[in-house]
Coordinates of C-alpha atoms and ligand atoms in Angstrom, one line a residue:
M1 CA 22.1 16.6 28.4
C2 CA 22.0 13.2 26.6
G3 CA 18.9 11.1 27.0
I4 CA 18.6 7.4 26.8
V5 CA 15.5 5.2 26.2
A6 CA 15.3 1.5 25.6
Y7 CA 12.4 -0.9 25.2
I8 CA 11.7 -4.6 25.3
G9 CA 8.2 -6.0 25.1
H10 CA 5.5 -6.8 22.6
K11 CA 4.8 -3.4 21.0
P12 CA 6.7 -2.0 18.0
A13 CA 9.8 -0.5 19.6
K14 CA 10.4 2.2 17.0
E15 CA 7.3 4.4 17.7
L16 CA 7.7 4.0 21.4
L17 CA 11.4 4.9 21.4
V18 CA 10.8 8.0 19.2
E19 CA 8.1 9.2 21.5
G20 CA 10.5 8.7 24.5
L21 CA 13.1 10.7 22.7
K22 CA 10.6 13.5 22.1
R23 CA 9.7 13.6 25.8
M24 CA 13.4 14.1 26.6
E25 CA 14.0 16.8 24.0
Y26 CA 13.9 19.4 26.8
R27 CA 17.1 18.1 28.2
G28 CA 19.1 19.5 25.3
Y29 CA 20.8 17.6 22.5
D30 CA 22.4 17.9 19.1
S31 CA 21.7 14.6 17.4
A32 CA 19.6 11.4 17.9
G33 CA 19.6 7.8 16.9
I34 CA 17.8 4.5 17.3
A35 CA 18.7 0.8 16.9
V36 CA 16.2 -2.1 16.7
L37 CA 16.6 -5.8 16.6
N38 CA 14.6 -7.3 13.8
G39 CA 16.4 -10.4 12.6
G40 CA 19.6 -8.4 12.6
L41 CA 20.6 -5.1 14.1
R42 CA 19.3 -2.0 12.4
C43 CA 20.7 1.4 13.4
I44 CA 19.5 4.8 12.1
R45 CA 21.0 8.1 13.3
A46 CA 20.7 11.8 12.4
V47 CA 22.2 15.1 13.3
G48 CA 19.7 17.7 14.6
R49 CA 16.2 17.4 16.1
V50 CA 14.3 14.2 16.8
A51 CA 12.1 15.3 13.9
V52 CA 15.0 14.9 11.5
L53 CA 15.5 11.3 12.7
E54 CA 11.8 10.7 12.5
D55 CA 11.8 11.8 8.8
K56 CA 14.7 9.5 8.1
L57 CA 12.9 6.6 9.7
T58 CA 10.0 7.0 7.2
T59 CA 12.4 6.0 4.5
V60 CA 13.4 2.7 6.2
D61 CA 11.1 -0.2 6.2
D62 CA 12.7 -3.1 8.2
L63 CA 12.6 -1.5 11.7
E64 CA 9.7 -3.5 13.0
G65 CA 11.2 -5.2 16.1
T66 CA 9.9 -5.2 19.6
I67 CA 13.3 -4.5 21.3
G68 CA 15.4 -1.5 20.7
I69 CA 17.5 1.4 22.1
A70 CA 17.5 5.1 21.3
H71 CA 19.5 8.2 22.3
T72 CA 19.7 12.0 22.1
R73 CA 23.3 13.1 22.2
W74 CA 24.8 16.3 23.6
A75 CA 28.4 16.2 22.3
T76 CA 31.2 15.7 24.7
H77 CA 33.8 13.5 22.9
G78 CA 33.9 14.3 19.2
E79 CA 32.1 16.9 17.1
V80 CA 28.4 16.8 16.2
N81 CA 28.2 14.5 13.2
E82 CA 26.4 11.3 12.3
A83 CA 29.4 9.0 13.0
N84 CA 29.5 10.3 16.6
C85 CA 25.7 9.8 17.2
H86 CA 24.5 6.9 19.4
P87 CA 23.7 4.1 19.2
Q88 CA 27.3 3.1 18.6
Q89 CA 28.0 -0.3 17.2
D90 CA 30.9 -2.7 17.4
D91 CA 32.9 -3.4 14.2
K92 CA 30.9 -6.6 13.5
H93 CA 27.7 -4.7 13.7
A94 CA 26.3 -7.2 16.1
I95 CA 26.2 -5.2 19.3
A96 CA 24.8 -1.7 19.8
I97 CA 25.0 0.6 22.8
I98 CA 23.5 3.9 24.0
H99 CA 25.5 5.7 26.7
N100 CA 25.1 8.8 28.9
G101 CA 28.2 9.8 30.9
T102 CA 31.9 10.0 30.1
I103 CA 34.6 7.4 30.1
E104 CA 37.9 8.6 31.6
N105 CA 40.2 5.8 30.4
Y106 CA 38.8 5.6 26.9
A107 CA 42.1 6.5 25.2
T108 CA 44.1 3.7 26.8
L109 CA 41.3 1.2 26.1
K110 CA 41.1 2.4 22.5
T111 CA 44.8 1.8 22.0
Y112 CA 44.5 -1.7 23.5
L113 CA 41.5 -2.5 21.3
K114 CA 43.2 -1.2 18.2
G115 CA 46.0 -3.5 19.0
R116 CA 43.5 -6.3 19.1
G117 CA 42.5 -5.5 15.5
H118 CA 39.4 -3.4 16.1
S119 CA 38.7 -0.5 13.8
F120 CA 36.9 2.6 14.9
T121 CA 34.7 5.0 13.0
S122 CA 33.8 7.6 15.6
A123 CA 35.6 9.9 18.0
T124 CA 33.4 8.9 20.9
D125 CA 34.3 7.2 24.2
T126 CA 31.1 5.2 23.7
E127 CA 32.4 3.4 20.7
V128 CA 35.3 2.2 22.9
M129 CA 32.8 0.7 25.3
V130 CA 30.9 -1.2 22.7
M131 CA 34.1 -2.5 21.2
L132 CA 35.3 -3.7 24.6
I133 CA 32.0 -5.5 25.1
S134 CA 32.4 -7.1 21.7
E135 CA 36.0 -8.1 22.5
L136 CA 34.9 -9.7 25.7
Y137 CA 31.7 -11.3 24.2
Q138 CA 31.7 -15.1 24.5
G139 CA 28.0 -15.8 23.8
D140 CA 26.6 -14.1 26.9
L141 CA 25.9 -10.3 26.6
E142 CA 25.3 -9.7 30.3
Q143 CA 28.7 -11.3 31.1
A144 CA 30.4 -9.3 28.5
V145 CA 28.9 -6.1 29.7
R146 CA 29.9 -6.9 33.3
A147 CA 33.4 -7.7 32.3
A148 CA 33.7 -4.5 30.2
L149 CA 32.4 -2.3 33.0
K150 CA 35.0 -3.7 35.3
E151 CA 37.7 -2.2 33.0
I152 CA 36.1 1.2 32.7
R153 CA 36.7 4.3 34.7
G154 CA 34.1 7.0 34.5
A155 CA 30.3 7.5 34.5
Y156 CA 27.8 5.7 32.5
A157 CA 24.2 4.8 32.1
I158 CA 24.0 2.3 29.2
G159 CA 21.6 0.1 27.3
V160 CA 23.0 -2.7 25.2
I161 CA 21.5 -5.1 22.6
C162 CA 23.1 -7.9 20.6
A163 CA 21.9 -9.5 17.3
N164 CA 22.8 -12.9 18.7
E165 CA 20.5 -12.5 21.7
P166 CA 17.3 -10.9 20.3
D167 CA 15.4 -11.3 23.5
T168 CA 17.8 -9.6 25.9
L169 CA 18.3 -6.0 26.9
V170 CA 21.2 -5.3 29.3
V171 CA 21.4 -2.0 31.1
A172 CA 23.8 -0.6 33.8
R173 CA 24.7 2.6 35.6
K174 CA 27.3 4.4 37.5
G175 CA 27.0 8.1 38.3
S176 CA 24.4 8.7 35.6
P177 CA 20.7 8.2 36.2
L178 CA 18.8 5.2 34.9
I179 CA 15.2 4.2 35.7
I180 CA 13.6 0.9 34.7
G181 CA 9.9 1.1 34.1
V182 CA 8.1 -2.2 34.7
G183 CA 5.0 -2.9 32.7
A184 CA 3.0 -6.0 31.9
G185 CA 5.5 -8.1 29.9
E186 CA 7.3 -5.0 28.8
Y187 CA 10.0 -2.7 30.2
V188 CA 10.8 0.9 29.3
V189 CA 14.2 2.0 30.5
A190 CA 15.2 5.7 30.4
S191 CA 17.4 8.3 31.9
D192 CA 14.4 10.4 32.7
A193 CA 11.0 9.4 34.1
S194 CA 9.2 11.5 31.5
A195 CA 10.0 8.9 28.8
I196 CA 8.5 6.1 30.9
V197 CA 5.4 7.5 32.5
A198 CA 3.1 7.2 29.5
H199 CA 3.6 3.4 29.6
T200 CA 3.9 2.5 33.3
T201 CA 4.2 4.2 36.6
Q202 CA 5.9 1.3 38.4
A203 CA 9.7 1.6 38.3
F204 CA 13.0 1.1 40.0
S205 CA 16.4 2.8 39.8
L206 CA 19.7 1.0 39.6
D207 CA 22.4 1.8 42.1
D208 CA 25.9 2.6 41.0
E209 CA 27.8 -0.4 39.4
Q210 CA 24.7 -2.5 39.0
V211 CA 23.7 -4.3 35.9
C212 CA 20.2 -5.5 34.9
K213 CA 19.4 -8.1 32.3
I214 CA 15.9 -7.7 31.0
T215 CA 13.9 -10.2 29.0
R216 CA 10.2 -10.2 28.3
D217 CA 9.7 -12.7 31.1
G218 CA 11.4 -10.7 33.8
F219 CA 14.6 -9.1 35.0
R220 CA 17.6 -9.8 37.1
T221 CA 19.7 -7.1 38.8
S222 CA 23.2 -7.7 40.1
T223 CA 26.4 -6.1 41.0
L224 CA 29.5 -6.0 38.7
D225 CA 30.6 -9.1 40.7
N226 CA 27.4 -10.9 39.8
I227 CA 25.9 -10.8 43.3
A228 CA 22.1 -10.6 42.8
V229 CA 20.3 -7.6 44.3
T230 CA 16.6 -7.0 44.7
P231 CA 15.6 -3.5 43.8
E232 CA 12.5 -1.9 45.2
V233 CA 9.9 -1.2 42.6
R234 CA 8.0 2.0 43.5
Q235 CA 5.4 4.3 42.1
L236 CA 6.9 7.1 39.9
E237 CA 6.0 10.5 41.4
I238 CA 5.1 12.1 38.1
D239 CA 2.0 11.7 35.9
L240 CA 1.4 12.6 32.3
E241 CA -0.5 15.8 33.0
Q242 CA 2.6 17.2 34.8
I243 CA 4.7 16.8 31.7
E244 CA 2.2 18.0 29.1
L245 CA 1.9 21.7 28.1
G246 CA -1.9 22.0 28.8
S247 CA -3.1 25.4 27.8
F248 CA 0.4 27.0 27.8
D249 CA 2.6 27.6 24.7
T250 CA 5.8 26.9 26.6
Y251 CA 6.9 24.8 29.6
M252 CA 8.7 27.8 31.0
M253 CA 5.5 29.9 31.1
K254 CA 3.6 26.9 32.5
E255 CA 6.2 26.4 35.2
I256 CA 6.3 30.1 36.1
Y257 CA 2.5 30.0 36.6
E258 CA 2.7 26.7 38.5
Q259 CA 4.7 28.3 41.3
P260 CA 1.9 29.2 43.7
E261 CA 0.4 25.7 43.6
R262 CA 3.8 24.1 43.8
L263 CA 5.0 26.2 46.7
R264 CA 1.9 25.2 48.6
L265 CA 3.1 21.6 48.2
T266 CA 6.6 22.5 49.2
M267 CA 5.2 23.9 52.5
K268 CA 2.5 21.3 53.0
G269 CA 2.8 19.6 56.4
R270 CA 6.1 21.3 57.1
I271 CA 5.0 24.5 58.8
K272 CA 2.8 25.3 61.8
S273 CA 2.8 29.0 61.6
R274 CA 0.7 29.7 64.8
D275 CA 3.2 27.6 66.9
G276 CA 6.2 29.0 65.1
Q277 CA 7.2 25.5 64.2
I278 CA 8.8 23.8 61.2
V279 CA 8.7 20.1 60.7
L280 CA 11.3 18.7 58.3
G281 CA 11.1 14.9 58.4
G282 CA 14.0 14.6 55.9
V283 CA 16.6 16.1 58.3
S284 CA 15.0 15.4 61.8
K285 CA 17.5 12.6 62.4
F286 CA 20.2 15.2 62.3
T287 CA 18.6 18.0 64.2
R288 CA 21.2 18.0 66.9
E289 CA 24.1 18.2 64.4
L290 CA 22.3 21.0 62.5
V291 CA 21.6 23.1 65.5
R292 CA 25.2 22.6 66.8
A293 CA 26.8 23.0 63.4
R294 CA 29.7 25.5 63.4
R295 CA 29.6 26.3 59.7
F296 CA 27.5 25.7 56.5
V297 CA 28.8 25.6 53.0
L298 CA 26.0 25.9 50.4
T299 CA 26.8 24.9 46.9
G300 CA 25.3 24.5 43.4
Q301 CA 25.6 25.8 39.9
G302 CA 23.6 28.4 37.9
T303 CA 20.2 29.1 39.3
A304 CA 20.8 26.6 42.1
Y305 CA 23.9 28.7 43.0
H306 CA 21.7 31.8 43.2
A307 CA 19.3 29.9 45.5
A308 CA 22.3 28.7 47.6
M309 CA 23.5 32.3 47.9
L310 CA 20.1 33.2 49.3
G311 CA 20.5 30.2 51.6
E312 CA 23.8 31.8 52.9
Y313 CA 22.0 35.1 53.7
L314 CA 19.0 33.3 55.3
F315 CA 21.2 31.0 57.4
E316 CA 23.3 33.8 58.8
D317 CA 20.4 36.2 59.3
L318 CA 17.8 33.9 60.6
A319 CA 19.7 31.0 62.1
K320 CA 22.8 33.1 63.1
V321 CA 25.2 30.5 61.9
P322 CA 28.3 31.2 59.7
A323 CA 27.5 30.2 56.1
K324 CA 29.3 30.5 52.8
V325 CA 28.1 29.9 49.3
E326 CA 30.4 28.5 46.7
Y327 CA 30.2 27.4 43.1
A328 CA 30.4 23.6 43.3
S329 CA 32.9 23.6 40.5
E330 CA 35.3 25.9 42.5
F331 CA 34.8 24.2 45.8
R332 CA 35.8 20.9 44.4
Y333 CA 39.2 21.9 43.1
R334 CA 40.4 24.5 45.6
N335 CA 41.4 22.3 48.5
P336 CA 38.7 23.6 50.9
I337 CA 39.1 23.5 54.6
I338 CA 36.3 21.6 56.3
V339 CA 36.5 22.1 60.0
D340 CA 34.6 19.9 62.5
G341 CA 30.9 20.7 62.6
T342 CA 30.7 21.7 58.9
V343 CA 27.5 20.9 57.0
L344 CA 27.5 21.0 53.2
V345 CA 24.2 21.8 51.6
A346 CA 24.0 20.7 47.9
V347 CA 21.3 22.6 46.1
S348 CA 20.1 21.1 42.8
Q349 CA 16.9 20.7 40.8
S350 CA 18.0 17.6 38.9
G351 CA 20.2 16.1 41.7
E352 CA 22.5 15.0 38.9
T353 CA 24.7 18.0 38.2
A354 CA 28.2 16.7 37.9
D355 CA 30.0 19.6 39.6
T356 CA 27.6 19.6 42.5
L357 CA 27.9 15.9 42.9
A358 CA 31.7 16.2 42.8
A359 CA 31.6 18.9 45.5
L360 CA 29.4 16.7 47.6
H361 CA 31.9 13.8 47.3
E362 CA 34.8 16.1 48.3
A363 CA 32.9 17.4 51.4
K364 CA 32.0 13.9 52.4
E365 CA 35.5 12.8 52.0
R366 CA 36.6 15.6 54.3
G367 CA 34.1 14.6 57.0
A368 CA 31.3 17.1 56.5
L369 CA 27.7 16.2 57.2
T370 CA 25.8 16.6 53.8
L371 CA 22.3 17.7 53.1
G372 CA 20.5 17.8 49.7
V373 CA 18.0 20.4 48.7
V374 CA 16.9 18.6 45.5
N375 CA 13.8 18.2 43.3
V376 CA 14.2 14.9 41.6
V377 CA 13.3 12.1 43.9
G378 CA 15.9 9.3 44.0
S379 CA 18.5 11.3 42.0
S380 CA 22.2 10.8 42.7
I381 CA 22.5 13.7 45.1
T382 CA 19.6 12.5 47.2
R383 CA 21.1 9.1 47.4
E384 CA 24.6 10.3 48.4
T385 CA 23.7 12.9 51.0
D386 CA 23.2 12.1 54.6
A387 CA 19.8 13.8 54.7
G388 CA 17.8 16.3 52.8
V389 CA 14.6 18.1 52.0
Y390 CA 12.8 17.7 48.7
L391 CA 11.5 20.7 46.7
R392 CA 8.2 18.9 45.6
V393 CA 7.8 21.3 42.7
G394 CA 7.1 18.5 40.2
P395 CA 9.1 17.8 37.0
E396 CA 10.7 20.9 35.5
I397 CA 10.8 20.6 31.8
G398 CA 11.7 24.1 30.7
V399 CA 15.5 24.4 30.5
A400 CA 15.4 27.7 32.3
S401 CA 14.8 26.9 35.9
T402 CA 11.9 28.8 37.5
K403 CA 9.7 26.9 39.9
A404 CA 12.8 25.0 41.1
F405 CA 14.4 28.3 42.1
T406 CA 11.5 29.4 44.2
G407 CA 11.2 25.8 45.6
Q408 CA 14.9 25.8 46.5
V409 CA 14.6 29.2 48.2
A410 CA 11.4 28.1 50.0
V411 CA 13.2 25.0 51.4
L412 CA 16.3 26.9 52.4
T413 CA 14.0 29.4 54.2
M414 CA 12.4 26.6 56.1
L415 CA 15.8 25.1 56.9
A416 CA 17.0 28.5 58.2
L417 CA 13.9 28.9 60.4
Y418 CA 14.2 25.2 61.5
M419 CA 17.6 26.0 62.9
G420 CA 17.0 29.6 63.9
R421 CA 14.0 28.6 66.1
R422 CA 16.2 26.0 67.8
R423 CA 19.1 28.4 68.3
Y424 CA 18.1 32.1 69.0
M425 CA 14.8 32.9 67.4
S426 CA 11.7 33.5 69.6
V427 CA 8.5 31.7 68.9
E428 CA 6.8 35.0 68.1
A429 CA 9.5 36.1 65.6
C430 CA 9.3 32.7 63.9
A431 CA 5.5 32.6 63.9
D432 CA 5.5 36.1 62.3
L433 CA 7.8 35.1 59.4
L434 CA 6.0 31.8 58.9
S435 CA 2.6 33.5 58.6
Q436 CA 4.0 35.7 55.9
F437 CA 5.8 32.8 54.3
E438 CA 2.5 30.9 54.1
R439 CA 1.0 33.7 52.1
V440 CA 3.8 33.7 49.4
P441 CA 1.8 31.5 47.0
E442 CA -1.2 33.9 47.0
M443 CA 1.2 36.9 46.7
I444 CA 2.8 35.2 43.6
E445 CA -0.6 34.8 42.2
K446 CA -1.2 38.5 42.6
T447 CA 2.2 39.3 41.0
L448 CA 1.3 37.1 38.0
E449 CA -1.8 39.2 37.3
Q450 CA 0.6 41.9 35.9
N451 CA 1.7 39.6 33.1
D452 CA 0.2 41.8 30.4
H453 CA 1.8 44.8 31.8
I454 CA 5.2 43.0 32.0
L455 CA 4.8 42.0 28.3
D456 CA 4.1 45.6 27.3
V457 CA 7.2 46.8 29.2
T458 CA 9.3 44.1 27.7
K459 CA 8.3 45.1 24.2
K460 CA 9.7 48.6 24.9
Y461 CA 13.2 47.3 25.6
V462 CA 13.5 44.0 23.8
D463 CA 15.8 45.4 21.1
Q464 CA 18.4 46.5 23.6
E465 CA 21.5 44.2 23.6
N466 CA 22.9 45.0 27.1
W467 CA 21.0 45.0 30.3
L468 CA 22.0 45.4 34.0
F469 CA 20.2 43.9 36.9
L470 CA 20.9 45.4 40.3
G471 CA 19.8 44.6 43.8
R472 CA 21.0 44.8 47.4
G473 CA 21.0 42.4 50.3
Y474 CA 18.5 39.6 49.8
N475 CA 17.7 41.0 46.3
Y476 CA 21.2 40.8 45.0
P477 CA 20.9 37.1 44.4
A478 CA 17.5 37.7 42.9
A479 CA 19.1 40.3 40.5
L480 CA 21.7 37.7 39.5
E481 CA 18.9 35.2 38.8
G482 CA 17.0 37.8 36.7
A483 CA 20.1 38.4 34.5
L484 CA 20.7 34.7 34.1
K485 CA 17.1 34.1 33.0
L486 CA 17.2 36.9 30.4
K487 CA 20.6 35.9 28.9
E488 CA 20.1 32.2 28.7
I489 CA 16.9 32.2 26.8
S490 CA 16.8 35.5 24.9
Y491 CA 20.6 35.6 24.2
I492 CA 20.6 39.3 25.3
H493 CA 23.8 40.2 27.3
A494 CA 22.7 40.8 30.9
E495 CA 24.8 41.2 34.0
G496 CA 23.6 41.1 37.6
M497 CA 25.5 42.7 40.5
P498 CA 25.1 44.4 43.8
A499 CA 23.5 47.8 43.2
A500 CA 26.4 49.6 45.0
E501 CA 29.1 47.7 43.0
M502 CA 27.9 49.3 39.9
K503 CA 29.6 52.6 40.6
H504 CA 33.0 50.8 41.0
G505 CA 33.3 50.3 37.2
P506 CA 30.2 49.0 35.5
I507 CA 28.7 52.5 35.6
A508 CA 30.9 53.3 32.7
L509 CA 28.6 51.1 30.6
I510 CA 25.5 53.1 31.2
H511 CA 24.5 55.0 28.1
D512 CA 21.3 56.6 26.8
G513 CA 18.5 54.2 26.7
M514 CA 20.3 51.2 28.4
P515 CA 17.7 49.1 30.4
V516 CA 18.7 48.8 34.1
V517 CA 16.5 46.6 36.2
F518 CA 16.5 47.6 39.9
I519 CA 15.0 45.5 42.6
A520 CA 13.8 48.3 44.8
N521 CA 11.4 46.6 47.3
Q522 CA 10.8 48.5 50.5
G523 CA 13.4 46.6 52.6
P524 CA 16.1 48.0 54.9
Q525 CA 18.2 49.2 51.9
Y526 CA 15.4 51.0 50.0
D527 CA 16.9 54.4 50.4
K528 CA 20.3 53.3 49.3
V529 CA 18.8 51.6 46.2
M530 CA 17.0 54.9 45.4
L531 CA 20.3 56.6 45.4
N532 CA 21.8 54.1 43.0
I533 CA 18.8 54.6 40.7
E534 CA 19.5 58.3 40.6
Q535 CA 23.1 57.6 39.6
V536 CA 21.9 55.5 36.7
K537 CA 19.1 57.8 35.7
S538 CA 21.4 60.8 35.5
R539 CA 23.5 59.0 33.0
G540 CA 20.7 58.2 30.7
G541 CA 19.8 54.6 31.8
R542 CA 16.2 53.5 31.6
I543 CA 15.0 52.3 34.9
I544 CA 12.7 49.2 35.2
A545 CA 12.0 48.8 38.9
V546 CA 10.5 45.9 40.9
A547 CA 8.9 47.7 43.8
T548 CA 6.6 47.2 46.7
E549 CA 2.9 47.7 46.1
G550 CA 1.8 51.2 47.2
D551 CA 5.2 52.8 46.7
K552 CA 4.4 56.0 44.8
Q553 CA 7.8 57.5 45.2
I554 CA 9.4 55.0 42.8
E555 CA 7.0 56.1 40.0
T556 CA 8.6 59.5 40.1
I557 CA 12.0 58.1 39.1
A558 CA 11.5 54.8 37.3
D559 CA 10.5 54.5 33.7
D560 CA 8.5 51.4 34.4
V561 CA 7.5 49.6 37.6
F562 CA 6.4 46.0 38.4
Y563 CA 4.8 45.8 41.8
V564 CA 5.0 42.9 44.3
P565 CA 3.0 42.7 47.6
H566 CA 4.7 43.8 50.8
I567 CA 6.5 41.0 52.6
A568 CA 9.4 40.7 55.2
D569 CA 12.7 41.3 53.4
P570 CA 14.1 37.8 53.9
L571 CA 11.1 36.4 52.0
S572 CA 11.1 39.1 49.3
P573 CA 13.2 37.3 46.6
L574 CA 10.4 34.7 46.3
L575 CA 8.3 37.5 44.9
T576 CA 10.7 39.9 43.2
V577 CA 12.1 37.1 41.0
V578 CA 8.7 36.4 39.4
P579 CA 8.4 39.6 37.2
L580 CA 12.0 38.9 36.1
Q581 CA 11.1 35.4 35.1
L582 CA 8.1 36.6 33.1
M583 CA 10.1 39.4 31.4
A584 CA 12.9 37.0 30.3
C585 CA 10.3 34.6 28.9
H586 CA 8.5 37.4 27.0
A587 CA 11.8 38.8 25.7
A588 CA 12.9 35.4 24.3
M589 CA 9.5 34.8 22.7
L590 CA 9.4 38.3 21.2
R591 CA 12.8 37.7 19.7
G592 CA 11.5 34.4 18.2
H593 CA 13.4 32.0 20.3
D594 CA 12.3 28.6 21.5
V595 CA 12.4 29.3 25.3
D596 CA 12.2 25.6 26.2
K597 CA 15.2 24.6 24.1
P598 CA 17.7 27.5 24.3
R599 CA 20.8 27.1 22.1
N600 CA 23.8 25.2 23.6
L601 CA 22.0 24.5 26.8
A602 CA 21.1 21.2 28.5
K603 CA 18.6 20.7 31.3
S604 CA 20.9 18.7 33.5
V605 CA 24.6 19.2 33.1
T606 CA 26.0 15.8 33.9
V607 CA 29.5 16.4 32.6
E608 CA 32.2 18.7 34.2
Ligands
F6R1 C1 19.4 28.1 34.7 C2 19.5 26.6 35.0 C3 20.9 26.2 35.3 C4 20.8 25.2 36.5 C5 22.2 24.5 36.8 C6 22.1 23.6 37.9 O1 18.0 28.4 34.4 O2 18.6 25.9 34.9 O3 21.7 27.2 35.7 O4 20.3 25.8 37.6 O5 22.6 23.9 35.6 O6 21.2 22.5 37.7 P1 20.6 21.7 38.9 O7 19.7 22.6 39.7 O8 19.8 20.6 38.2 O9 21.7 21.2 39.7

């Protein structure tokens, strides 16, 4: 989704802002722009990649200021064209704004502002914001921003500059992330830490409805009612190495390969396998409520939804507590019943997904205890939940979620065992699962060794336009995830479903040569899956199986096999998903697509 970056300091702003935009390219966007104060206000915008903007900037020579704002836009209000790009300016060309989020009452405000004589050149809600600031401006930018925000309903993270105040940058947020990096006499503000970390690792976040006025000499943070607040400046938890490609060609491949090392961090200090013990500091304050909970609702979108679905299986199976998974977007609008003792678990990599946040608000409103299973530290979901457990998988730059998925599943597994052990599970049973769980990273390492074989198999099928992904039990959500990975980056049509469901309709699709991926690990439903394979095989489908090491029977029926080490069934999706991630990545690359920037997608979906 949109990215914002702003700078005030002593360095030339233009280069720094463009570099910041490039670091945020992974979030997904369709146009970009920059405004710099250099005597007056200069604003340059372009449709397409940041590289297009960069080319355009080479033709402009008065952009030398040391204060500026820049933006990558993912269209929400108004089509993709230059007029709708950010920065947006007021009609006097004195004030410029960059904005992430959406303004709900923009139409009413626009009518009012038109009545006051303002003329508009874009279809954006952002132009309405800057015009309102301009209307309310009486010589103090911070005051005007504050006054305008009081009139606005919706979500925003903004950066504002004004030609009359060349030494002031004003930023504010509500519902959209905004981080202020604090350097020596300079400040880099961005919606994403990746645009800041090359310049400083000291930073603070604004809370909702807070405004920050920044000059080269310091900053002042306050509420919309102008009550001063003191934010806590902390160390950013990412470093440059984590957001650079290193020896990999794509972030997606890098992140698939990072999974073993990242999962070791996810587990670090949290499990004592010999004692059958799990220590989750983030939820310990609520242990009693969790153990006594009557019902869990797990929610998320996309990949996070698939992880949440595994959470449902894990909670019911291992903790013996009723659990239900729901798309956050559905939960929010369907008037859900929240009985006493309900816990809502919001699963999200970014912690900013609008639908998941909205579901969280709804559940809170109805009295549920709320937990976050989130990667990005300090993100909106982590701030608004009662408690939670971080994934610790590091920044995920590839748009297709990989290491966040295994991180989410690992955390949900630990949560299930945390409760299970305190409810019905024996020390021995818990210790047994934990000792296998601890070995997941090395088992993923072993699975990754088949990468060349997975590439060769992918080449055989990459021209096929329709694929099915089938699994049962714990590996049904893994099949859904495999299908999502393939479709979102290779643009191949792929569907995931329970293996048994196939014969209730979708089997009609099977034709000669159609690739059907079966997750056929040796779990409790192995024999049933083998039956389903026969049904597809006899109709001409080509079988790609993900199976357990040492299974020779599968080779007699499948066309191609990827093996994963043997592990207890509840832990198996942590392994079976890995060949599917690799296959999707190869398929996209073989088809010549940019796997890190798939068409139409954004990394973090902050609009409904
Ligand atoms: C798919 C993918 C998306 C996200 C979804 C939720 O690879 O990345 O489906 O999983 O948009 O995002 P988060 O986890 O940030 O809430």
